[in-house]
XYZ file of N, CA and C in Angstrom:
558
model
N 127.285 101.673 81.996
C 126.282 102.006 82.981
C 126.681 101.491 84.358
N 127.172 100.662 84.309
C 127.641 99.642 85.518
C 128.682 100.782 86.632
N 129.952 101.032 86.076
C 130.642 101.805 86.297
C 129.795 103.548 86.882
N 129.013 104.027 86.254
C 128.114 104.877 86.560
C 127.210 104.682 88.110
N 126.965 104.026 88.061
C 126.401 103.037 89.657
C 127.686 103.058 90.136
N 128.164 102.021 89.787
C 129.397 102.390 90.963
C 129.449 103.169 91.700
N 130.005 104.248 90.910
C 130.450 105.706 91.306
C 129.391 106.094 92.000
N 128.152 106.349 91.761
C 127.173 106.745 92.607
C 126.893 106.231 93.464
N 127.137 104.877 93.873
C 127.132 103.996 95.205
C 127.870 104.219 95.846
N 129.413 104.843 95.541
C 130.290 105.088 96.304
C 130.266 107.043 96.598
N 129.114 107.201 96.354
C 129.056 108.749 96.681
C 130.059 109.760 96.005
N 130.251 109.465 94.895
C 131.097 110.459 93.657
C 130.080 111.262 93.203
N 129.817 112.671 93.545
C 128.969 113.766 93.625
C 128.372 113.772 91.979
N 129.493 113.677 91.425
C 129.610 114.214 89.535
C 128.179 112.698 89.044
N 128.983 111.703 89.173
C 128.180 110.578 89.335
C 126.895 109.998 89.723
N 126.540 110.492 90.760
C 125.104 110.444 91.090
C 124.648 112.006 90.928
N 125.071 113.318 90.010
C 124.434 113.775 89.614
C 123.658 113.703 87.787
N 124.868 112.795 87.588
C 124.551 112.301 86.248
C 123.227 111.419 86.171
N 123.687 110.523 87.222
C 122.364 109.420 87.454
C 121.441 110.192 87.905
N 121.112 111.188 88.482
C 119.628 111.251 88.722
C 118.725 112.279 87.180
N 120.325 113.066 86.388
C 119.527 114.039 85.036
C 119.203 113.000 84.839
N 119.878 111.957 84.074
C 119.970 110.796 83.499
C 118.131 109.635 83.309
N 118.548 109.461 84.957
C 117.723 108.404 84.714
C 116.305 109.326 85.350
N 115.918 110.629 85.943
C 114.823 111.101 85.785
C 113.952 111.691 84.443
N 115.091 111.703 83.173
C 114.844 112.225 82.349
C 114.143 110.401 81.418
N 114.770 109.444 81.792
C 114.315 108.512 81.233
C 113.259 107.744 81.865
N 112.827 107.761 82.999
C 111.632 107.332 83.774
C 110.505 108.335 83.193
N 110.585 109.672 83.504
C 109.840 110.757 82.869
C 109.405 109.941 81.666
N 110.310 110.347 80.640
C 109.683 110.676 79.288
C 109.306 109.029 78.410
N 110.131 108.342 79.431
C 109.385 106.769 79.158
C 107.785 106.626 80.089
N 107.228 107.202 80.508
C 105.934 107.183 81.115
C 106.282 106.352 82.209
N 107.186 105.857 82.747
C 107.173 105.155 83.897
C 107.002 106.062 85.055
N 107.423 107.186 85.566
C 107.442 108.084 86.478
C 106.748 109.233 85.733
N 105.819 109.087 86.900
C 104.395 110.611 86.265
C 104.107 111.371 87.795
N 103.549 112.284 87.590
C 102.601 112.847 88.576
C 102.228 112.244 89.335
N 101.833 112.555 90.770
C 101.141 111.623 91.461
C 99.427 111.700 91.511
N 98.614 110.633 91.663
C 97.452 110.717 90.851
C 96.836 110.443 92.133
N 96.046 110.634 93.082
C 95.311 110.162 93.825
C 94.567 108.859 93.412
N 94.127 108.598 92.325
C 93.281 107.110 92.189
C 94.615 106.240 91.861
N 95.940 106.490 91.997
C 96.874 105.404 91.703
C 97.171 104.955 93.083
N 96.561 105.396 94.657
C 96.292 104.208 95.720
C 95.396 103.343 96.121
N 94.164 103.669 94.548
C 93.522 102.661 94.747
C 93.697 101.435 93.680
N 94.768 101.589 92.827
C 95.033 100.904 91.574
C 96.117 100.261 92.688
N 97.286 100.761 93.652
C 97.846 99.920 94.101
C 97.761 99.045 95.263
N 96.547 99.668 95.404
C 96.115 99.075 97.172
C 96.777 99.322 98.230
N 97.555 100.165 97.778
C 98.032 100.254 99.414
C 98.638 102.023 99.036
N 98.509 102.794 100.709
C 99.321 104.301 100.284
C 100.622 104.155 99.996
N 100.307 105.704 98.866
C 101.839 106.118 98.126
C 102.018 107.162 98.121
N 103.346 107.935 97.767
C 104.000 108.542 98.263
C 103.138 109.410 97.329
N 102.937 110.852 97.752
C 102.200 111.472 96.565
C 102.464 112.733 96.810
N 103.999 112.543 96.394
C 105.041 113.507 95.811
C 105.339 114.267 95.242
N 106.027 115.135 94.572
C 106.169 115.551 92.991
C 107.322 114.577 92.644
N 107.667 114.855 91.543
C 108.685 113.450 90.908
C 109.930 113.602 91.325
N 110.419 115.031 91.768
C 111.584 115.396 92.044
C 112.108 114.670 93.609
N 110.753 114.598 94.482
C 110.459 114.398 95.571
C 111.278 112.442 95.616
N 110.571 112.451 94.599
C 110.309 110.661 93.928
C 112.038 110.109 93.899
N 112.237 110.855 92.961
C 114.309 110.896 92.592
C 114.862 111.088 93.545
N 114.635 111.662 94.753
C 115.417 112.275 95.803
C 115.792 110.745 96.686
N 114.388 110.105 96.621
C 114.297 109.069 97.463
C 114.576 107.785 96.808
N 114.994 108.066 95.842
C 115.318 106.600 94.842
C 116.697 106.905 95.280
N 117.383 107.830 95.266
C 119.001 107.847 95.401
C 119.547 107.350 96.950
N 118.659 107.382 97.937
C 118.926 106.723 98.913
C 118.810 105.378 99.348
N 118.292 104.839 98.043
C 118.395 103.226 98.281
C 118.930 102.349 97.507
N 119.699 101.575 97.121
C 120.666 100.580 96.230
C 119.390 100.662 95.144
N 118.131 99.533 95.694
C 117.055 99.353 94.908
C 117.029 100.862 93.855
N 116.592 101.894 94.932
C 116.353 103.135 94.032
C 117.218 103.371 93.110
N 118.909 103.407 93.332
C 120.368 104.133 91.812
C 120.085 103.057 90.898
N 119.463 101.499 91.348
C 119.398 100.605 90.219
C 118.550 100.852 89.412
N 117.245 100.972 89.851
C 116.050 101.610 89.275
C 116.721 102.616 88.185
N 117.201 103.803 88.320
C 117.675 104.956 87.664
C 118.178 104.526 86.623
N 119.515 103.474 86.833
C 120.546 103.054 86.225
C 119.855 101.915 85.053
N 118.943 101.323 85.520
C 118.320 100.496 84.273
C 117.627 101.357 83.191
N 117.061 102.532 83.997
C 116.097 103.109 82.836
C 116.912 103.704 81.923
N 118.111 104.282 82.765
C 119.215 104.801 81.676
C 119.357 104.154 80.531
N 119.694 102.523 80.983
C 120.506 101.645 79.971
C 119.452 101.167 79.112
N 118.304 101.143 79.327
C 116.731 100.867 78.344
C 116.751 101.896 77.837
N 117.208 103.365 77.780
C 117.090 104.364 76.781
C 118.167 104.471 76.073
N 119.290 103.789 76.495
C 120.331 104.232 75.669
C 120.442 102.638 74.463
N 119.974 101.957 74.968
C 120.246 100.662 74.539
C 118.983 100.954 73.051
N 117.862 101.631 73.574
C 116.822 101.856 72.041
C 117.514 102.969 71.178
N 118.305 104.017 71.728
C 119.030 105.264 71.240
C 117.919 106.298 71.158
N 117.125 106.387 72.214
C 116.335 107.342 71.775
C 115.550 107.693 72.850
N 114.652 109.010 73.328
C 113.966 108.963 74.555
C 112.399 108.849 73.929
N 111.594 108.167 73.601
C 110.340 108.571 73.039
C 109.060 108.224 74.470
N 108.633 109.642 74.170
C 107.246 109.820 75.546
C 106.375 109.221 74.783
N 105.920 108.073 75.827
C 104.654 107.095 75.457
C 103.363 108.378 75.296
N 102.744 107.846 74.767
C 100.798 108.387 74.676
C 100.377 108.440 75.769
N 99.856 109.258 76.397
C 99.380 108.911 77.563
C 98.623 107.618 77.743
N 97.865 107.333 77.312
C 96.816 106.129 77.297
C 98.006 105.002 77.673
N 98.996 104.683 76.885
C 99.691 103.778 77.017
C 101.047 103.780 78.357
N 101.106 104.840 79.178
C 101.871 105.267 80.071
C 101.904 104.272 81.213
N 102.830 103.157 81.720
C 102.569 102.414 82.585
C 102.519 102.980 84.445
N 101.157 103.077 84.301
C 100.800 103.474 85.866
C 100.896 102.719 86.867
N 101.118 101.123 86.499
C 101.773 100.049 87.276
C 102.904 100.583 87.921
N 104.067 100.901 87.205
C 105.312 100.702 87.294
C 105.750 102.176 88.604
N 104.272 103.238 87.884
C 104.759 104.288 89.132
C 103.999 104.424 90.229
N 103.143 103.498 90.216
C 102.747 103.166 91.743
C 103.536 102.086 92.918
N 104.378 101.812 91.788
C 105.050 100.735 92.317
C 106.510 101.299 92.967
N 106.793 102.363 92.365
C 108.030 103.237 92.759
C 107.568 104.111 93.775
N 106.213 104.401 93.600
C 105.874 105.795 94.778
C 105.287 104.826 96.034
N 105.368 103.342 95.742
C 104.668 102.942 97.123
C 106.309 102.307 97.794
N 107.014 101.963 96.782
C 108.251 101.486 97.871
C 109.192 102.598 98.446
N 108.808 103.937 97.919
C 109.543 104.751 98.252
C 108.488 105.518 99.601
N 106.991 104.579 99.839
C 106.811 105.825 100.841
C 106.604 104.384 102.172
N 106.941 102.991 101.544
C 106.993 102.275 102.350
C 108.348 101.238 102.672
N 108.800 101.783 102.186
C 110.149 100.515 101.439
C 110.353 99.908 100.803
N 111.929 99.651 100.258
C 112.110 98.516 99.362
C 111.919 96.764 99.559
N 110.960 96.396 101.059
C 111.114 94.976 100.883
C 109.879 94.581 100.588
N 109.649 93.162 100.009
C 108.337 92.944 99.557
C 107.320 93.140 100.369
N 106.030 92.954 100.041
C 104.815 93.262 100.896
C 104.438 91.908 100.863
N 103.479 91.548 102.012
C 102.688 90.329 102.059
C 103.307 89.185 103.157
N 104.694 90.491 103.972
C 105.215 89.181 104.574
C 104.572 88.719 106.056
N 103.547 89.141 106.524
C 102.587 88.934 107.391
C 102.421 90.053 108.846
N 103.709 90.548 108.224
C 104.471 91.440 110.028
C 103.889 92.749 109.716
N 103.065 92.701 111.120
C 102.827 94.349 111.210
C 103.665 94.936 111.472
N 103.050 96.106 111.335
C 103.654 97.408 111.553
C 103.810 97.690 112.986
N 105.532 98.416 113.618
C 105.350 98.618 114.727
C 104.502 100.199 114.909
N 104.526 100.260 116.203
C 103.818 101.560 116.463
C 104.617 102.609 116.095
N 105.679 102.754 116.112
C 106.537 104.187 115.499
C 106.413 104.211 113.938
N 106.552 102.561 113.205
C 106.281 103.168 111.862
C 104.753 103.695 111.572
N 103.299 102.914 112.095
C 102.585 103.868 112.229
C 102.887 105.170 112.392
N 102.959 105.861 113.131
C 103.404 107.113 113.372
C 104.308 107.662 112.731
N 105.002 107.261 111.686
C 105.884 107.995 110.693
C 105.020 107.520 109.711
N 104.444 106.547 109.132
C 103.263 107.037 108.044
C 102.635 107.948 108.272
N 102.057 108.135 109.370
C 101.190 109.446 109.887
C 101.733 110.607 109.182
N 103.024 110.460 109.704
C 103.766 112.099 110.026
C 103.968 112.260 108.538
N 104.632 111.099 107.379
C 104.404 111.791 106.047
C 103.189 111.446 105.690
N 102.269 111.377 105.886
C 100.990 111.495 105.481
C 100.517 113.365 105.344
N 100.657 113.477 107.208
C 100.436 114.897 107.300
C 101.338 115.936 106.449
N 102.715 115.475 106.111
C 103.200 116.172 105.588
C 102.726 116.599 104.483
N 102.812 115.627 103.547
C 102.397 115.215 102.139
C 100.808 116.097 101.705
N 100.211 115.939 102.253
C 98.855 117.026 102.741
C 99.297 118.240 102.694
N 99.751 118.425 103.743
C 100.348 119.537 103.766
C 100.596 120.699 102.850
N 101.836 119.893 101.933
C 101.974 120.237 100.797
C 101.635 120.210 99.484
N 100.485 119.757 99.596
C 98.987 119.166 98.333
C 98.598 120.723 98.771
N 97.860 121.169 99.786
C 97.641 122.228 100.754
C 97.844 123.600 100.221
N 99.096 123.633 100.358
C 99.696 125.147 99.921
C 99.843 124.478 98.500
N 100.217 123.890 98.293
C 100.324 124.039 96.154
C 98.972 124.457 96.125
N 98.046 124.148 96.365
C 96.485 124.276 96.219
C 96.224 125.438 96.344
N 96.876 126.163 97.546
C 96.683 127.848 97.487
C 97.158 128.796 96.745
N 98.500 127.912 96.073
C 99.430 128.755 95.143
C 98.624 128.709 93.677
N 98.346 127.579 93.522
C 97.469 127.521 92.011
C 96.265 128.574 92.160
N 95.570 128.444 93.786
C 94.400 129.509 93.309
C 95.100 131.278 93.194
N 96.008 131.485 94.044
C 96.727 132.818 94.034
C 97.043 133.084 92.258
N 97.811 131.984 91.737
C 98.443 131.965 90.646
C 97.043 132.431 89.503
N 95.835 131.721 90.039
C 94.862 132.002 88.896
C 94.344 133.141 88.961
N 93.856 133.450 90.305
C 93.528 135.277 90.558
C 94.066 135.659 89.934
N 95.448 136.039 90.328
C 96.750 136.728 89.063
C 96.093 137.058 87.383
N 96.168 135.240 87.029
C 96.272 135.349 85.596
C 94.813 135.618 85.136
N 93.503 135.727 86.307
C 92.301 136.563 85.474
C 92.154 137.963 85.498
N 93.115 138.637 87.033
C 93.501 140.014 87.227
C 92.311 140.418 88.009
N 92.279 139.586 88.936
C 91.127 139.331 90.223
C 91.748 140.502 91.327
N 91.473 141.173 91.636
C 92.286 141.887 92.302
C 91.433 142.501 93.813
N 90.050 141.878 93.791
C 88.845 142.099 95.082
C 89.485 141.060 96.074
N 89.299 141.515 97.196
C 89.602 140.626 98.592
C 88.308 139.544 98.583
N 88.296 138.453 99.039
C 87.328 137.384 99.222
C 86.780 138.128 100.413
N 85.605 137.466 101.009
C 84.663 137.922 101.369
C 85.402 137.125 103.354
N 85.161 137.541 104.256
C 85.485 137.002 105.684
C 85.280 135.113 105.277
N 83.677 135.513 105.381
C 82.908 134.308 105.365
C 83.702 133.190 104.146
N 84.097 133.803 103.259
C 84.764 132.574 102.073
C 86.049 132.149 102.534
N 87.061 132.417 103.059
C 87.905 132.161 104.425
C 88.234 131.605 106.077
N 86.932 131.957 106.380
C 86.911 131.901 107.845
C 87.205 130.243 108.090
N 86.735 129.095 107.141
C 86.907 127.930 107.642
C 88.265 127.508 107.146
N 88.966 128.579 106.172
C 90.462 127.753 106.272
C 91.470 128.639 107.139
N 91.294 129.386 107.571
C 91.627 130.529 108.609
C 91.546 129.593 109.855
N 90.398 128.911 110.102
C 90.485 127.974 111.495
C 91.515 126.581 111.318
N 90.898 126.501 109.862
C 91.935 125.330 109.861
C 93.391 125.502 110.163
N 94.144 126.570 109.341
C 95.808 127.269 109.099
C 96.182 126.831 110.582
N 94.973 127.935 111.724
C 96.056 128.198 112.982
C 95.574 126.460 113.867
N 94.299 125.590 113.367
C 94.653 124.526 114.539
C 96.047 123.610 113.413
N 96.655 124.111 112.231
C 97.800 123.633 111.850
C 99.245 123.620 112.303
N 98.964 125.570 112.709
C 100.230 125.568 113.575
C 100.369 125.714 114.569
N 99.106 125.119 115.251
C 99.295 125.236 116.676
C 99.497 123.377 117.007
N 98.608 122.866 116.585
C 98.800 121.293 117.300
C 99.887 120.548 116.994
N 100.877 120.743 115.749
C 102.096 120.380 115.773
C 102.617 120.516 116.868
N 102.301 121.592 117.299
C 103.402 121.885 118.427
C 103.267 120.837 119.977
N 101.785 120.695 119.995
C 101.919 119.559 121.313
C 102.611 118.401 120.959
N 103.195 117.729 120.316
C 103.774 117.109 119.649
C 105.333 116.945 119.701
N 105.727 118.368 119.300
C 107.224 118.738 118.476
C 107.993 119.718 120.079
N 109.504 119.301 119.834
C 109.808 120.166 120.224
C 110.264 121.523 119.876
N 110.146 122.386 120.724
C 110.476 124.109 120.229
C 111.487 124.307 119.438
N 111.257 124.847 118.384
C 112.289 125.202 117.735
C 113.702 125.770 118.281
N 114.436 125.378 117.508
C 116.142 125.955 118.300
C 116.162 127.174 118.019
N 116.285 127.921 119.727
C 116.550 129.357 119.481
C 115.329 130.168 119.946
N 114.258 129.344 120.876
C 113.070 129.712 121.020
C 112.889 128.985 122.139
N 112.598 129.512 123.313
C 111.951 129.516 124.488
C 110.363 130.203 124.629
C-alpha cells in the first residue's frame, strides 16, 4: 500500500487512478463515505461540503491528508479480505462529516482561535453558492426525471413557476456584478 501512495504522491496517473477505484470503493461500502445529509452539519457543528461523493474523492486526492485517507481504507479492506457494507443503522456518520468538513474547510485542526480572513469568508460564500446551486438543478432534474417516469406530459401552470423563473434570472444576472465577462464576450 505504501508504495501505491507513493506513486500517487508523485503524480503516476495509473497510481492515483488505482487509489481513488480503490479506496472510494472502500470508504463507500465500509459506510464511512455516504451521501451528503443536510442534518450531518448539525451533528458536526460546523459547514460541510455537501457534495456528491465523487465530488468528495476529487478533493481527497489533492491533499497528502486526503491519498492517506484513501490509502488506509484500502489497507483496512484488504487487511479483513473482504468489502462488507455496514447496516445502515451502524454506518459511521462521524467519520463522513469529518471528511466532508475538512475537505470544505481544510486539513488543519479546528479550535485554533484564528479567524477567518475576509477572502476565506468569501470563498465559503462562493462554495456555498455553488453547492446550492447544484442541490438546485439536481432538484429540477429529479422533478423532470419523475414527470417522465409518471408520463406527465401537461405544462405547469405560469403561476406554479413564476417564483422560480424570478429566481433562475436574479441567478444569472447577479453573478455577473461580481464576475468577470466571460472570455470571448464583450
Amino acid at each position: 500500500m505504501g508504495d501505491l501512495l507513493h506513486r500517487a504522491d508523485a503524480g503516476e496517473t495509473s497510481a492515483v487512478l488505482l487509489l481513488v477505484v480503490l479506496g472510494t470503493i472502500s470508504l463507500v461500502m465500509s459506510g464511512h463515505l455516504l451521501a451528503a445529509a443536510g442534518s450531518a452539519e448539525a451533528t458536526a457543528g460546523t459547514t460541510i461540503a455537501l457534495v456528491n461523493v465523487g465530488l468528495i474523492v476529487k478533493s481527497l486526492l489533492t491533499e497528502d491528508e486526503g491519498r492517506q485517507i484513501l490509502a488506509d481504507a484500502i489497507k483496512r479492506a484488504a487487511e479483513k479480505g473482504e468489502l462488507l457494507e455496514l447496516p445502515r443503522e451502524r454506518r459511521d456518520f462521524t467519520h463522513n462529516t469529518m471528511l466532508r468538513s475538512a475537505v470544505r474547510h481544510g486539513w488543519k485542526p479546528t479550535g485554533s482561535g484564528k479567524a477567518k480572513t475576509e477572502a476565506e469568508q468569501e470563498a465559503d460564500k462562493r462554495t456555498t453558492f455553488r453547492e446550492q446551486l447544484r442541490t438546485a438543478v439536481d432538484r429540477l432534474r429529479d422533478l423532470i426525471d419523475l414527470r417522465e417516469a409518471n408520463g406527465t406530459t401537461d405544462r405547469l401552470a405560469w403561476t406554479e413557476g413564476e417564483v422560480s423563473f424570478a429566481h433562475i434570472e436574479d441567478i444569472a444576472e447577479d453573478p455577473r456584478l461580481i464576475s468577470e465577462p466571460k472570455p470571448g464576450r464583450r
